[in-house]
Amino acid sequence: MTDHGHDNLTILDHPLIQDKMARLRDESTSHEDFRRLIGQVAGLMTFQASRDLPIVSSTVRTPLEEVEATRLSAPVTLVPILRAGLGMVEGIIALMPEANVGHIGLYRDESTLEPVTYYCKLPAMIAEGPVFLVDPMLATGGSAIAATEVLQTHGCRDIRLICLVAAPEGVRAMAEAHPGVRIFVAALDRELNDVGFIVPGLGDAGDRIFGTR
Ligand code: PRP
C-alpha cells in the first residue's frame, strides 16, 4: 500500500513526465503538439514501467573481446485500446522497436453502458511475454477491464496498464476486477464528473490527438 491508497498503482512523477503533462492538460495546446507530447510521455512512462522486464544473461563479442551481456528474455507486446491508445504507440515503439503490437477496439453500448469489443487482432506469441496495455485515460475503468479480459482469454499473465491520467474510481474498479494488473499513471486526478469525464483531466484524449473535437 502506498500513500495514495492504491496498492497496485504507481504514479510516475518524473519531472520530464510532469512537465509534459502540464502542457497536455493545457487547453491551448494544439492537436499537433498534443499528439507529439502524448507520444513522448508514453515513451518515458514505458521506460519506467519496463524496469523489471524479464531478462536473460548471454555473451557478445565486442571488437575487442567477449563480454557478458543481458537481453530481454521474452517477446514484449504493446496493445493500444482504440482509438486514443494509438496516440501512445509511436513513442513506445521508438524505445522498443522489437515489440509486437496488438490492437483492441472497444465502444460503449449506449443502452447497457457495457464495453463491446469491435476489433481484436493480437500477435500469436502474446502469451509468452509481458504485455503493455495502453490508453491515455482510465475513467470508470470499463474499457481497461474489458481489454484485460480479452488479453487473459488469450493467455496473457504479465499485463501492465499504462494510462496518462486516471480517476480514483477507475483505479479501484480495475484493482477489484484484475488485482494482478499493475497500473502506471502520470497523474491520479480528483474524480469523475457527472458525464464520466476525469477532472481536472486533460479533456477527451482521442479528440485532442486526432483533431476531431
Ligand atoms: C476514452 C479513453 C478510454 C475510455 C476510458 O475513449 O481513451 O478508452 O474512454 O473510459 P472508461 O475508463 O470509462 O472506459 P473514448 O470512449 O473517448 O473513445 P476514443 O478512444 O475513440 O476517443
Coordinates of C-alpha atoms and ligand atoms in Angstrom, one line a residue:
M1 CA 0.0 0.0 0.0
T2 CA 1.3 3.4 -0.8
D3 CA 0.3 6.8 0.4
H4 CA -2.2 7.3 -2.4
G5 CA -4.1 4.4 -1.1
H6 CA -4.0 2.1 -4.2
D7 CA -1.5 -0.8 -3.8
N8 CA -1.4 -1.8 -7.5
L9 CA -0.8 1.8 -8.7
T10 CA 2.4 3.6 -9.5
I11 CA 2.4 7.3 -10.1
L12 CA 5.3 8.2 -12.3
D13 CA 6.2 11.7 -11.0
H14 CA 9.4 12.1 -13.0
P15 CA 9.9 15.9 -13.8
L16 CA 10.1 15.3 -17.5
I17 CA 6.8 13.4 -17.5
Q18 CA 5.1 16.1 -15.3
D19 CA 6.4 18.9 -17.4
K20 CA 4.8 17.3 -20.5
M21 CA 1.7 16.5 -18.6
A22 CA 1.3 20.2 -17.7
R23 CA 1.4 21.0 -21.5
L24 CA -1.0 18.2 -22.3
R25 CA -3.5 19.4 -19.8
D26 CA -3.3 23.0 -21.1
E27 CA -6.5 23.6 -23.2
S28 CA -4.5 25.9 -25.5
T29 CA -2.1 23.1 -26.7
S30 CA -2.7 22.4 -30.4
H31 CA -3.5 18.9 -31.5
E32 CA -0.2 18.7 -33.3
D33 CA 1.6 19.4 -30.0
F34 CA -0.8 17.2 -28.1
R35 CA 0.0 14.3 -30.4
R36 CA 3.7 14.8 -30.1
L37 CA 3.7 15.2 -26.3
I38 CA 1.5 12.2 -25.7
G39 CA 4.0 10.0 -27.6
Q40 CA 6.8 11.4 -25.5
V41 CA 5.1 10.9 -22.2
A42 CA 4.1 7.4 -23.2
G43 CA 7.8 6.6 -24.0
L44 CA 9.0 8.0 -20.7
M45 CA 6.3 6.1 -18.8
T46 CA 7.1 2.8 -20.5
F47 CA 10.8 3.3 -19.7
Q48 CA 9.9 3.2 -16.1
A49 CA 7.2 0.6 -16.3
S50 CA 9.7 -1.7 -18.1
R51 CA 12.2 -1.6 -15.3
D52 CA 11.7 -5.2 -14.3
L53 CA 11.1 -6.9 -17.7
P54 CA 12.4 -10.5 -17.7
I55 CA 16.0 -10.8 -18.8
V56 CA 18.5 -13.5 -19.6
S57 CA 22.3 -13.4 -19.4
S58 CA 24.3 -14.0 -22.5
T59 CA 27.6 -13.1 -24.1
V60 CA 28.5 -11.0 -27.0
R61 CA 31.8 -10.4 -28.8
T62 CA 32.9 -6.8 -28.9
P63 CA 35.5 -5.8 -31.5
L64 CA 38.0 -6.5 -28.6
E65 CA 36.8 -9.5 -26.6
E66 CA 33.8 -11.4 -25.3
V67 CA 31.7 -9.8 -22.6
E68 CA 28.7 -10.8 -20.5
A69 CA 25.5 -9.1 -21.6
T70 CA 21.9 -9.0 -20.7
R71 CA 19.0 -9.3 -23.1
L72 CA 15.2 -9.4 -22.8
S73 CA 14.1 -13.0 -22.4
A74 CA 10.6 -12.8 -23.7
P75 CA 8.8 -11.0 -26.5
V76 CA 7.1 -7.8 -25.5
T77 CA 3.7 -6.8 -26.8
L78 CA 2.2 -3.4 -26.9
V79 CA -1.6 -3.2 -27.0
P80 CA -3.3 0.1 -27.5
I81 CA -7.0 0.4 -26.8
L82 CA -8.6 2.0 -29.9
R83 CA -8.8 4.7 -30.6
A84 CA -6.9 7.0 -28.2
G85 CA -4.3 4.4 -27.3
L86 CA -2.9 4.6 -30.8
G87 CA -1.5 8.0 -29.9
M88 CA 0.9 6.3 -27.4
V89 CA 2.2 3.7 -29.8
E90 CA 4.9 5.6 -31.7
G91 CA 6.6 6.9 -28.6
I92 CA 6.8 3.5 -27.1
I93 CA 7.9 1.7 -30.3
A94 CA 10.8 4.2 -30.5
L95 CA 12.1 2.6 -27.3
M96 CA 11.2 -1.0 -28.1
P97 CA 11.3 -1.4 -31.9
E98 CA 11.3 -5.2 -31.5
A99 CA 8.0 -5.1 -29.7
N100 CA 4.9 -6.7 -31.3
V101 CA 1.7 -4.6 -31.5
G102 CA -1.8 -5.9 -31.0
H103 CA -5.0 -3.8 -31.2
I104 CA -8.2 -4.0 -29.2
G105 CA -11.2 -1.8 -30.2
L106 CA -13.9 -1.1 -27.7
Y107 CA -17.1 1.0 -27.7
R108 CA -19.6 1.6 -25.0
D109 CA -23.1 0.3 -25.8
E110 CA -25.3 3.3 -25.1
S111 CA -28.2 1.2 -23.7
T112 CA -26.3 -1.2 -21.5
L113 CA -23.2 1.1 -20.9
E114 CA -21.2 -2.1 -21.2
P115 CA -18.0 -2.0 -23.3
V116 CA -18.3 -4.1 -26.5
T117 CA -15.2 -5.4 -28.3
Y118 CA -15.5 -4.5 -32.0
Y119 CA -11.9 -5.3 -33.1
C120 CA -9.2 -7.6 -31.8
K121 CA -6.0 -8.5 -33.5
L122 CA -3.2 -9.8 -31.3
P123 CA 0.2 -11.3 -32.0
A124 CA 0.3 -15.1 -31.9
M125 CA 3.1 -15.2 -29.3
I126 CA 1.4 -12.6 -27.0
A127 CA 1.1 -15.0 -24.0
E128 CA 4.8 -15.7 -23.9
G129 CA 5.8 -12.3 -22.6
P130 CA 4.8 -9.2 -20.9
V131 CA 2.0 -7.0 -22.4
F132 CA 1.8 -3.2 -22.1
L133 CA -1.9 -2.3 -22.4
V134 CA -2.0 1.5 -23.2
D135 CA -4.8 4.0 -23.1
P136 CA -4.4 7.7 -22.2
M137 CA -7.5 7.7 -19.9
L138 CA -8.7 5.4 -17.1
A139 CA -12.1 6.8 -16.2
T140 CA -14.7 4.3 -15.0
G141 CA -12.2 1.5 -15.8
G142 CA -14.7 -0.3 -18.0
S143 CA -12.5 -0.2 -21.1
A144 CA -9.4 -1.3 -19.4
I145 CA -11.2 -4.1 -17.5
A146 CA -12.8 -5.4 -20.8
A147 CA -9.4 -5.2 -22.6
T148 CA -7.7 -7.1 -19.8
E149 CA -10.3 -9.8 -20.0
V150 CA -9.6 -10.1 -23.8
L151 CA -5.9 -10.4 -23.0
Q152 CA -6.4 -13.0 -20.3
T153 CA -8.6 -15.0 -22.7
H154 CA -5.5 -15.1 -24.9
G155 CA -3.4 -16.5 -22.1
C156 CA -1.6 -13.2 -21.1
R157 CA -0.4 -13.2 -17.5
D158 CA 2.0 -10.3 -17.2
I159 CA -0.2 -7.3 -18.0
R160 CA 0.8 -3.8 -17.2
L161 CA -1.6 -0.9 -17.8
I162 CA -0.2 2.4 -18.7
C163 CA -2.5 5.4 -18.6
L164 CA -1.6 9.1 -18.6
V165 CA -4.5 10.2 -16.3
A166 CA -6.7 8.1 -14.0
A167 CA -9.7 8.7 -11.8
P168 CA -9.7 7.0 -8.4
E169 CA -13.0 5.3 -9.5
G170 CA -11.2 3.6 -12.4
V171 CA -8.2 2.6 -10.4
R172 CA -10.5 1.0 -7.8
A173 CA -12.6 -0.8 -10.4
M174 CA -9.6 -2.1 -12.2
A175 CA -7.9 -3.3 -8.9
E176 CA -11.1 -5.1 -7.9
A177 CA -11.6 -6.8 -11.3
H178 CA -7.9 -7.5 -12.0
P179 CA -5.8 -7.2 -8.9
G180 CA -2.8 -8.8 -10.7
V181 CA -2.5 -6.0 -13.2
R182 CA -0.1 -3.2 -12.3
I183 CA -1.3 0.3 -13.2
F184 CA 1.2 3.1 -14.1
V185 CA -0.1 6.6 -14.4
A186 CA 1.4 10.1 -14.8
A187 CA -1.5 11.6 -12.7
L188 CA -4.2 10.4 -10.4
D189 CA -6.8 13.0 -10.7
R190 CA -9.6 14.0 -8.3
E191 CA -12.7 12.3 -9.6
L192 CA -15.1 11.6 -12.4
N193 CA -17.7 14.2 -13.2
D194 CA -21.4 13.6 -13.9
V195 CA -20.7 12.6 -17.5
G196 CA -17.8 10.3 -16.7
F197 CA -15.0 12.7 -17.6
I198 CA -11.9 12.7 -15.4
V199 CA -11.5 16.1 -13.6
P200 CA -9.4 18.1 -13.8
G201 CA -8.1 15.7 -16.5
L202 CA -7.0 16.8 -20.0
G203 CA -10.2 16.6 -22.0
D204 CA -11.1 13.9 -24.5
A205 CA -7.7 12.5 -25.4
G206 CA -8.9 10.8 -28.6
D207 CA -10.4 14.1 -29.9
R208 CA -7.3 16.0 -29.0
I209 CA -4.9 13.5 -30.6
F210 CA -6.9 13.3 -33.8
G211 CA -8.4 16.8 -34.0
T212 CA -12.0 15.6 -34.0
R213 CA -13.3 17.8 -31.3
Ligands
PRP1 C1 -11.8 7.0 -23.8 C2 -10.4 6.5 -23.3 C3 -10.6 5.2 -22.8 C4 -12.0 5.3 -22.2 C5 -11.9 5.4 -20.8 O1 -12.1 6.5 -25.0 O2 -9.4 6.6 -24.4 O3 -10.6 4.2 -23.9 O4 -12.6 6.5 -22.8 O5 -13.1 5.4 -20.2 P1 -13.6 4.2 -19.2 O6 -12.4 4.0 -18.2 O7 -14.8 4.8 -18.6 O8 -13.8 3.0 -20.0 P2 -13.3 7.1 -25.8 O9 -14.5 6.3 -25.4 O10 -13.5 8.5 -25.7 O11 -13.0 6.7 -27.3 P3 -11.8 7.1 -28.3 O12 -10.6 6.4 -27.8 O13 -12.3 6.7 -29.6 O14 -11.7 8.6 -28.1

